[in-house]
Amino acid sequence: MVNAETVTVWSLRGQPQFRLRGGRVGPPNCITCIIPPQTRSEGDTWERDPLFPKSLNTKGFGSCARGDLAAKTRPHFRQLGGWLSEKQLPVVYSNKYNISLLGFEHLHPLDSQKFRHVLGALKSKGLVNIRKVVKPKPASDHILGLVHSADFLADIKRKWRMVKLTEMLPLVALPNMLLRDKILKPLKYHAGGTVLAAGLALERGWSINLGGGMHHASHDKAAGWCAFADITLAIKHLRKATSGRIQRFLVIDLDAHQGNGYQRDKLHFKDEDLYVLDVFNTQKFPKDDEAEVAINVAVPVKCGTSDAEYLTKLQVALEQVAKDVNPDFIIYNAGADILRGDRHGQLNVSPEALVYRDQLVFRFALTTKVPICMLLSGGYSRIAAKTVADSIQNLFKTFDLK
């Protein structure tokens, strides 16, 4: 477990959150939570509002589930790997998520085996085994065609497109068919996993894809290892599968980088039922001002942003979202590239704060009784996989996920 302290809560203006006696406001939560040491000062004390109930929801994430819709939508997910059994968890993973390219993958700071490492850490903690996870199939061209044109799907198979996508010039020396098999095929599995995980969240109220989150991909562009617009795909597929009964989507994007892909899709498809909260480093890629117009609550941070500032800004943003929108579904893009030491994210957030961040978002979903689908997205530091596994372990324990 992370080095942290369990405390109880204050409530303020009807919103669950924390307040130090000294007047500083901390992140929102209910019941108990993890307070990263970096967000506390020596001598700080916390107290509980006696009016706040011990539990907002005794049914846990079961109250977020939409079992009526889940039963009707199952046939729409058969080509993506089927449904989960009673003994399985709504955790989606395939060994084919991981990219191995004759050693060339080591030329990029991306940990192409991160997904396997996360699963391995979860297995060592006794949380999951390979029989408990749901295995996706790759997204077919038919599924991808909900967002991408036939011209795009043909163009992405060109060698130079794949080289640009991966930012690895030496790949020009490899055969095109090899690149398709070793790069595009795993990313199709990620896309299929995201769409499948979104459906499974209707069944249990929550789901986690141990991959996905290709938030730089849009309907007509691939970038930054994001080949397919899996977030937009999940939104469109779930709307179609539920005949529009799941219509209003909230994307909470806490990857260190702006999620310009689905944001461009929001503008392109004129999607007025998509609400976006994005906390991102404005000093890093992609710096997409045109896409930023699509963000409803933009939370800019800069290189070196640490725990207290990050968590406080997230708190304020979630409070604003709670006032603005009543979503049917939450997609949570939970990038781990906010961690200190990640040279691509360049923030200074501790592992403890990342664990707490994820708990805040899941608590938000539980409080609002909205199903949530979590995607792993970015994360390039050596501690990313372990920290993600620690966070998922905390979510299982805190919310008794089943």
Coordinates of C-alpha atoms in Angstrom, one line a residue:
M1 CA 0.0 0.0 0.0
V2 CA 1.0 3.6 -0.5
N3 CA 2.4 5.6 2.4
A4 CA -0.6 7.6 3.3
E5 CA -3.0 8.5 6.1
T6 CA -6.7 7.6 6.2
V7 CA -9.0 10.4 7.4
T8 CA -12.7 11.3 7.4
V9 CA -14.5 14.0 5.7
W10 CA -15.8 17.5 5.8
S11 CA -18.7 18.6 3.6
L12 CA -19.1 22.2 2.3
R13 CA -21.8 23.8 0.3
G14 CA -23.4 20.4 -0.3
Q15 CA -20.2 19.1 -2.0
P16 CA -18.0 16.5 -0.3
Q17 CA -14.5 17.8 0.2
F18 CA -11.8 18.5 2.8
R19 CA -10.9 21.7 4.6
L20 CA -7.9 22.2 6.9
R21 CA -8.6 24.1 10.1
G22 CA -6.1 26.6 8.8
G23 CA -8.4 27.4 6.0
R24 CA -6.8 25.6 3.1
V25 CA -9.1 23.5 1.0
G26 CA -8.1 20.0 0.0
P27 CA -9.5 17.6 -2.5
P28 CA -13.1 16.3 -2.4
N29 CA -14.1 12.8 -1.2
C30 CA -16.5 11.0 1.1
I31 CA -16.2 8.5 4.0
T32 CA -12.4 7.8 4.0
C33 CA -9.6 8.7 1.6
I34 CA -5.9 8.7 1.1
I35 CA -4.1 12.0 1.8
P36 CA -0.7 12.2 0.1
P37 CA 1.9 13.4 2.6
Q38 CA 3.0 16.1 0.1
T39 CA -0.4 17.8 0.4
R40 CA -0.1 18.1 4.2
S41 CA 2.0 20.4 6.4
E42 CA 3.3 19.6 9.8
G43 CA 0.6 20.5 12.4
D44 CA -2.3 20.3 10.0
T45 CA -5.4 18.6 11.5
W46 CA -8.5 17.4 9.8
E47 CA -12.0 17.1 11.3
R48 CA -15.2 15.5 10.3
D49 CA -18.5 17.3 9.7
P50 CA -20.9 15.5 12.0
L51 CA -23.7 16.2 9.5
F52 CA -22.1 14.2 6.8
P53 CA -23.4 10.6 6.5
K54 CA -21.0 7.7 7.1
S55 CA -21.9 6.3 3.7
L56 CA -23.5 8.0 0.7
N57 CA -24.2 4.8 -1.0
T58 CA -24.4 1.4 0.7
K59 CA -24.8 -0.4 -2.6
G60 CA -21.4 0.8 -4.0
F61 CA -21.0 0.9 -7.7
G62 CA -24.0 -1.4 -8.2
S63 CA -26.0 1.8 -7.9
C64 CA -24.1 3.1 -11.0
A65 CA -24.9 0.1 -13.1
R66 CA -27.5 0.1 -15.8
G67 CA -28.5 -3.6 -15.8
D68 CA -31.5 -3.0 -18.0
L69 CA -29.4 -1.5 -20.7
A70 CA -26.6 -4.0 -20.3
A71 CA -28.8 -7.0 -21.0
K72 CA -30.1 -5.3 -24.2
T73 CA -26.7 -4.2 -25.5
R74 CA -24.8 -7.5 -25.1
P75 CA -25.3 -8.6 -28.7
H76 CA -23.6 -5.3 -29.8
F77 CA -20.3 -6.4 -28.2
R78 CA -20.0 -10.0 -29.4
Q79 CA -17.6 -9.0 -32.2
L80 CA -15.4 -7.2 -29.6
G81 CA -14.9 -10.3 -27.3
G82 CA -18.2 -11.0 -25.8
W83 CA -19.4 -10.3 -22.2
L84 CA -18.2 -11.0 -18.8
S85 CA -19.3 -14.0 -16.7
E86 CA -20.4 -13.7 -13.0
K87 CA -16.9 -14.8 -12.0
Q88 CA -15.1 -12.3 -14.1
L89 CA -14.3 -8.6 -13.3
P90 CA -15.1 -5.8 -15.7
V91 CA -11.3 -5.5 -16.3
V92 CA -10.3 -5.7 -19.9
Y93 CA -6.9 -6.9 -21.1
S94 CA -5.2 -8.8 -23.9
N95 CA -1.6 -9.9 -24.0
K96 CA -1.7 -8.5 -27.5
Y97 CA -1.8 -4.9 -26.1
N98 CA 1.9 -5.1 -25.6
I99 CA 4.2 -4.1 -28.5
S100 CA 7.4 -6.0 -29.3
L101 CA 9.2 -4.9 -32.4
L102 CA 12.6 -6.7 -32.6
G103 CA 14.0 -4.4 -30.0
F104 CA 13.2 -1.2 -31.9
E105 CA 10.5 -0.4 -29.3
H106 CA 13.3 0.5 -26.9
L107 CA 14.2 3.5 -29.0
H108 CA 11.1 5.3 -27.6
P109 CA 10.5 6.1 -23.9
L110 CA 7.1 4.5 -24.1
D111 CA 7.0 1.4 -22.1
S112 CA 5.5 -0.8 -24.7
Q113 CA 5.1 -3.6 -22.1
K114 CA 3.4 -1.4 -19.5
F115 CA 0.1 -3.2 -19.8
R116 CA 1.6 -6.6 -19.1
H117 CA 3.5 -5.1 -16.1
V118 CA 0.3 -3.6 -14.7
L119 CA -1.5 -7.0 -15.0
G120 CA 1.5 -8.8 -13.4
A121 CA 1.5 -6.4 -10.5
L122 CA -2.3 -6.8 -10.0
K123 CA -1.8 -10.6 -10.1
S124 CA 0.9 -10.4 -7.4
K125 CA -1.5 -8.5 -5.2
G126 CA -4.0 -11.2 -5.6
L127 CA -6.6 -8.9 -7.2
V128 CA -6.9 -10.5 -10.6
N129 CA -5.8 -13.4 -12.6
I130 CA -6.0 -14.0 -16.3
R131 CA -9.3 -15.9 -15.9
K132 CA -10.9 -13.0 -14.2
V133 CA -10.2 -10.4 -16.9
V134 CA -12.2 -10.1 -20.1
K135 CA -10.2 -10.5 -23.3
P136 CA -11.1 -8.2 -26.1
K137 CA -10.9 -8.7 -29.8
P138 CA -9.3 -6.1 -32.1
A139 CA -11.7 -3.4 -33.4
S140 CA -12.7 -4.4 -36.9
D141 CA -12.8 -2.0 -39.8
H142 CA -16.5 -2.0 -39.4
I143 CA -16.3 -0.8 -35.8
L144 CA -13.5 1.7 -36.6
G145 CA -15.7 2.9 -39.5
L146 CA -18.1 4.5 -36.9
V147 CA -15.4 7.3 -36.7
H148 CA -12.7 6.7 -39.3
S149 CA -13.2 6.9 -43.1
A150 CA -12.1 4.1 -45.4
D151 CA -9.4 6.5 -46.7
F152 CA -8.0 7.0 -43.2
L153 CA -8.0 3.3 -42.5
A154 CA -6.1 2.7 -45.7
D155 CA -3.7 5.6 -45.2
I156 CA -2.7 4.6 -41.7
K157 CA -1.3 1.3 -43.1
R158 CA 1.3 3.2 -45.1
K159 CA 4.9 2.9 -43.7
W160 CA 5.5 6.6 -43.4
R161 CA 2.3 7.1 -41.5
M162 CA 3.3 4.4 -39.0
V163 CA 6.8 5.9 -38.7
K164 CA 5.3 9.3 -38.0
L165 CA 2.8 7.8 -35.6
T166 CA 5.5 6.2 -33.5
E167 CA 8.1 9.0 -33.9
M168 CA 10.7 6.3 -34.7
L169 CA 12.5 7.0 -37.9
P170 CA 14.6 3.7 -37.9
L171 CA 11.4 1.8 -38.5
V172 CA 11.7 2.7 -42.2
A173 CA 14.1 -0.2 -42.4
L174 CA 11.4 -2.7 -41.5
P175 CA 8.9 -4.3 -43.9
N176 CA 5.5 -2.7 -44.1
M177 CA 3.6 -5.9 -43.2
L178 CA 5.7 -6.3 -40.1
L179 CA 4.9 -2.8 -38.9
R180 CA 1.2 -3.4 -39.5
D181 CA 1.3 -6.6 -37.4
K182 CA 3.5 -5.2 -34.6
I183 CA 2.1 -1.7 -34.3
L184 CA -1.4 -1.3 -35.8
K185 CA -2.7 -4.7 -34.7
P186 CA -1.9 -4.1 -31.0
L187 CA -3.5 -0.6 -31.2
K188 CA -6.6 -2.2 -32.7
Y189 CA -6.8 -4.4 -29.7
H190 CA -6.6 -1.3 -27.5
A191 CA -9.4 0.3 -29.4
G192 CA -11.5 -2.8 -29.1
G193 CA -10.8 -3.1 -25.4
T194 CA -12.0 0.5 -24.8
V195 CA -15.2 0.0 -26.6
L196 CA -15.8 -3.4 -24.8
A197 CA -15.0 -1.9 -21.4
A198 CA -17.5 0.9 -22.0
G199 CA -20.2 -1.7 -22.4
L200 CA -19.1 -3.7 -19.4
A201 CA -19.4 -0.6 -17.2
L202 CA -23.2 -0.7 -17.8
E203 CA -23.2 -4.2 -16.2
R204 CA -21.3 -3.4 -13.0
G205 CA -21.2 0.4 -12.8
W206 CA -17.5 0.5 -13.4
S207 CA -14.8 -0.9 -15.7
I208 CA -11.1 -0.6 -16.4
N209 CA -9.4 -1.2 -19.7
L210 CA -5.7 -2.0 -18.9
G211 CA -4.8 -0.1 -22.0
G212 CA -6.5 2.3 -24.4
G213 CA -6.9 6.1 -24.0
M214 CA -5.5 7.1 -27.4
H215 CA -6.7 10.6 -26.8
H216 CA -4.5 12.3 -29.6
A217 CA -6.3 10.3 -32.3
S218 CA -9.2 12.0 -34.1
H219 CA -11.4 10.9 -37.0
D220 CA -8.9 12.0 -39.6
K221 CA -5.5 12.1 -37.8
A222 CA -3.2 9.8 -35.8
A223 CA -0.4 11.1 -33.6
G224 CA 1.7 10.3 -30.6
W225 CA 1.2 6.5 -30.7
C226 CA -2.6 7.1 -30.9
A227 CA -3.7 5.5 -34.1
F228 CA -7.4 5.1 -33.5
A229 CA -9.9 7.4 -31.8
D230 CA -11.0 4.9 -29.2
I231 CA -12.7 7.4 -26.9
T232 CA -14.9 8.7 -29.7
L233 CA -15.5 5.1 -30.8
A234 CA -16.7 4.1 -27.4
I235 CA -19.0 7.1 -27.2
K236 CA -20.5 6.5 -30.6
H237 CA -20.8 2.7 -30.2
L238 CA -22.5 3.0 -26.8
R239 CA -25.0 5.5 -28.0
K240 CA -25.8 3.2 -30.9
A241 CA -26.0 0.1 -28.8
T242 CA -28.4 1.7 -26.3
S243 CA -30.5 3.5 -29.0
G244 CA -29.5 6.8 -27.4
R245 CA -30.5 6.0 -23.9
I246 CA -26.9 6.6 -23.0
Q247 CA -26.4 10.0 -24.6
R248 CA -24.7 12.5 -22.4
F249 CA -21.0 11.7 -21.9
L250 CA -18.5 13.2 -19.6
V251 CA -14.8 12.8 -20.4
I252 CA -12.5 13.4 -17.5
D253 CA -9.0 13.5 -19.0
L254 CA -6.2 13.6 -16.4
D255 CA -3.4 12.5 -18.7
A256 CA -0.6 15.1 -18.7
H257 CA -1.3 16.1 -22.3
Q258 CA -4.3 17.7 -23.8
G259 CA -6.7 15.2 -25.3
N260 CA -6.9 17.0 -28.6
G261 CA -8.1 14.0 -30.6
Y262 CA -11.6 13.5 -29.2
Q263 CA -11.8 17.2 -28.7
R264 CA -11.4 17.7 -32.4
D265 CA -14.0 15.0 -33.0
K266 CA -16.4 16.8 -30.7
L267 CA -16.1 19.9 -32.9
H268 CA -16.2 17.9 -36.2
F269 CA -19.3 15.9 -35.2
K270 CA -20.9 18.9 -33.5
D271 CA -21.4 16.7 -30.4
E272 CA -23.3 18.9 -27.9
D273 CA -23.8 16.0 -25.6
L274 CA -20.1 15.6 -24.8
Y275 CA -18.8 17.5 -21.8
V276 CA -15.0 17.6 -21.3
L277 CA -12.8 18.2 -18.3
D278 CA -9.2 18.3 -19.2
V279 CA -6.2 18.9 -16.8
F280 CA -3.1 19.2 -19.0
N281 CA 0.4 20.7 -19.2
T282 CA 0.1 23.7 -21.5
Q283 CA 3.9 23.6 -22.1
K284 CA 3.9 20.2 -23.7
F285 CA 2.5 18.6 -26.9
P286 CA 0.1 19.0 -28.5
K287 CA -0.6 22.7 -27.7
D288 CA -3.8 22.5 -29.9
D289 CA -5.6 25.8 -29.5
E290 CA -8.3 24.9 -32.0
A291 CA -9.2 21.7 -30.2
E292 CA -9.1 23.5 -26.8
V293 CA -12.3 25.3 -27.8
A294 CA -14.1 21.9 -27.2
I295 CA -13.1 21.8 -23.6
N296 CA -15.8 22.8 -21.1
V297 CA -13.5 22.9 -18.1
A298 CA -9.9 23.5 -19.0
V299 CA -7.4 23.2 -16.2
P300 CA -4.0 24.4 -17.4
V301 CA -0.9 23.3 -15.4
K302 CA 2.8 23.9 -16.1
C303 CA 6.0 21.8 -15.8
G304 CA 6.9 21.1 -12.2
T305 CA 3.3 21.3 -10.9
S306 CA 3.2 19.3 -7.7
D307 CA 0.7 17.5 -5.5
A308 CA -1.1 20.3 -3.6
E309 CA -1.6 22.5 -6.6
Y310 CA -2.6 19.6 -8.9
L311 CA -5.1 18.1 -6.5
T312 CA -6.6 21.5 -5.5
K313 CA -7.2 22.5 -9.1
L314 CA -8.8 19.1 -9.7
Q315 CA -11.1 19.6 -6.7
V316 CA -12.3 22.9 -8.0
A317 CA -12.8 21.5 -11.5
L318 CA -14.9 18.5 -10.3
E319 CA -17.0 20.9 -8.3
Q320 CA -17.7 22.9 -11.4
V321 CA -18.5 19.8 -13.4
A322 CA -21.0 18.7 -10.7
K323 CA -22.8 22.0 -11.1
D324 CA -22.8 22.0 -14.9
V325 CA -23.7 18.6 -16.2
N326 CA -25.7 15.5 -15.4
P327 CA -24.0 12.8 -17.5
D328 CA -25.2 9.3 -18.4
F329 CA -21.7 8.0 -18.6
I330 CA -18.1 8.9 -17.6
I331 CA -15.0 8.0 -19.5
Y332 CA -11.9 8.5 -17.4
N333 CA -8.6 8.9 -19.2
A334 CA -6.2 8.2 -16.3
G335 CA -2.8 8.9 -17.7
A336 CA 0.1 8.2 -15.4
D337 CA 2.5 10.6 -17.2
I338 CA 1.7 13.2 -14.5
L339 CA 4.2 11.3 -12.2
R340 CA 7.4 13.0 -11.3
G341 CA 10.3 11.7 -13.4
D342 CA 8.2 11.3 -16.5
R343 CA 10.1 13.3 -19.1
H344 CA 7.1 13.6 -21.4
G345 CA 4.6 14.9 -18.9
Q346 CA 7.2 16.9 -16.8
L347 CA 4.9 17.4 -13.9
N348 CA 6.0 16.7 -10.3
V349 CA 3.1 14.6 -8.9
S350 CA 3.9 11.8 -6.4
P351 CA 2.7 8.2 -6.7
E352 CA 0.5 8.9 -3.6
A353 CA -1.2 11.8 -5.2
L354 CA -1.9 9.8 -8.4
V355 CA -3.5 7.1 -6.2
Y356 CA -5.6 9.8 -4.5
R357 CA -6.5 11.4 -7.9
D358 CA -8.0 8.2 -9.2
Q359 CA -9.9 7.8 -5.9
L360 CA -11.4 11.3 -6.3
V361 CA -12.7 10.5 -9.8
F362 CA -14.2 7.2 -8.8
R363 CA -15.8 8.8 -5.8
F364 CA -17.3 11.5 -8.1
A365 CA -18.8 8.8 -10.2
L366 CA -20.2 6.9 -7.2
T367 CA -21.6 10.1 -5.7
T368 CA -23.4 11.0 -9.0
K369 CA -24.4 7.4 -9.6
V370 CA -22.9 7.3 -13.1
P371 CA -21.1 4.3 -14.7
I372 CA -17.4 4.9 -15.2
C373 CA -14.9 3.4 -17.7
M374 CA -11.3 4.0 -16.8
L375 CA -8.5 3.9 -19.5
L376 CA -4.8 3.8 -18.7
S377 CA -3.6 6.2 -21.5
G378 CA 0.0 7.6 -21.1
G379 CA 2.7 6.9 -18.6
Y380 CA 6.4 6.7 -19.4
S381 CA 8.3 6.6 -16.2
R382 CA 9.8 3.5 -14.6
I383 CA 7.3 3.7 -11.7
A384 CA 4.2 4.1 -13.9
A385 CA 3.1 0.5 -14.0
K386 CA 3.6 -0.1 -10.3
T387 CA 1.8 3.1 -9.4
V388 CA -1.1 2.3 -11.6
A389 CA -1.4 -1.1 -10.0
D390 CA -1.2 0.5 -6.6
S391 CA -4.0 2.8 -7.6
I392 CA -6.3 0.1 -8.9
Q393 CA -5.6 -1.9 -5.7
N394 CA -6.7 1.2 -3.7
L395 CA -9.9 1.5 -5.8
F396 CA -10.7 -2.2 -5.2
K397 CA -10.3 -1.8 -1.5
T398 CA -11.9 1.6 -1.1
F399 CA -15.0 0.9 -3.1
D400 CA -15.2 -2.9 -2.7
L401 CA -15.2 -3.3 -6.5
K402 CA -16.7 -6.5 -7.7

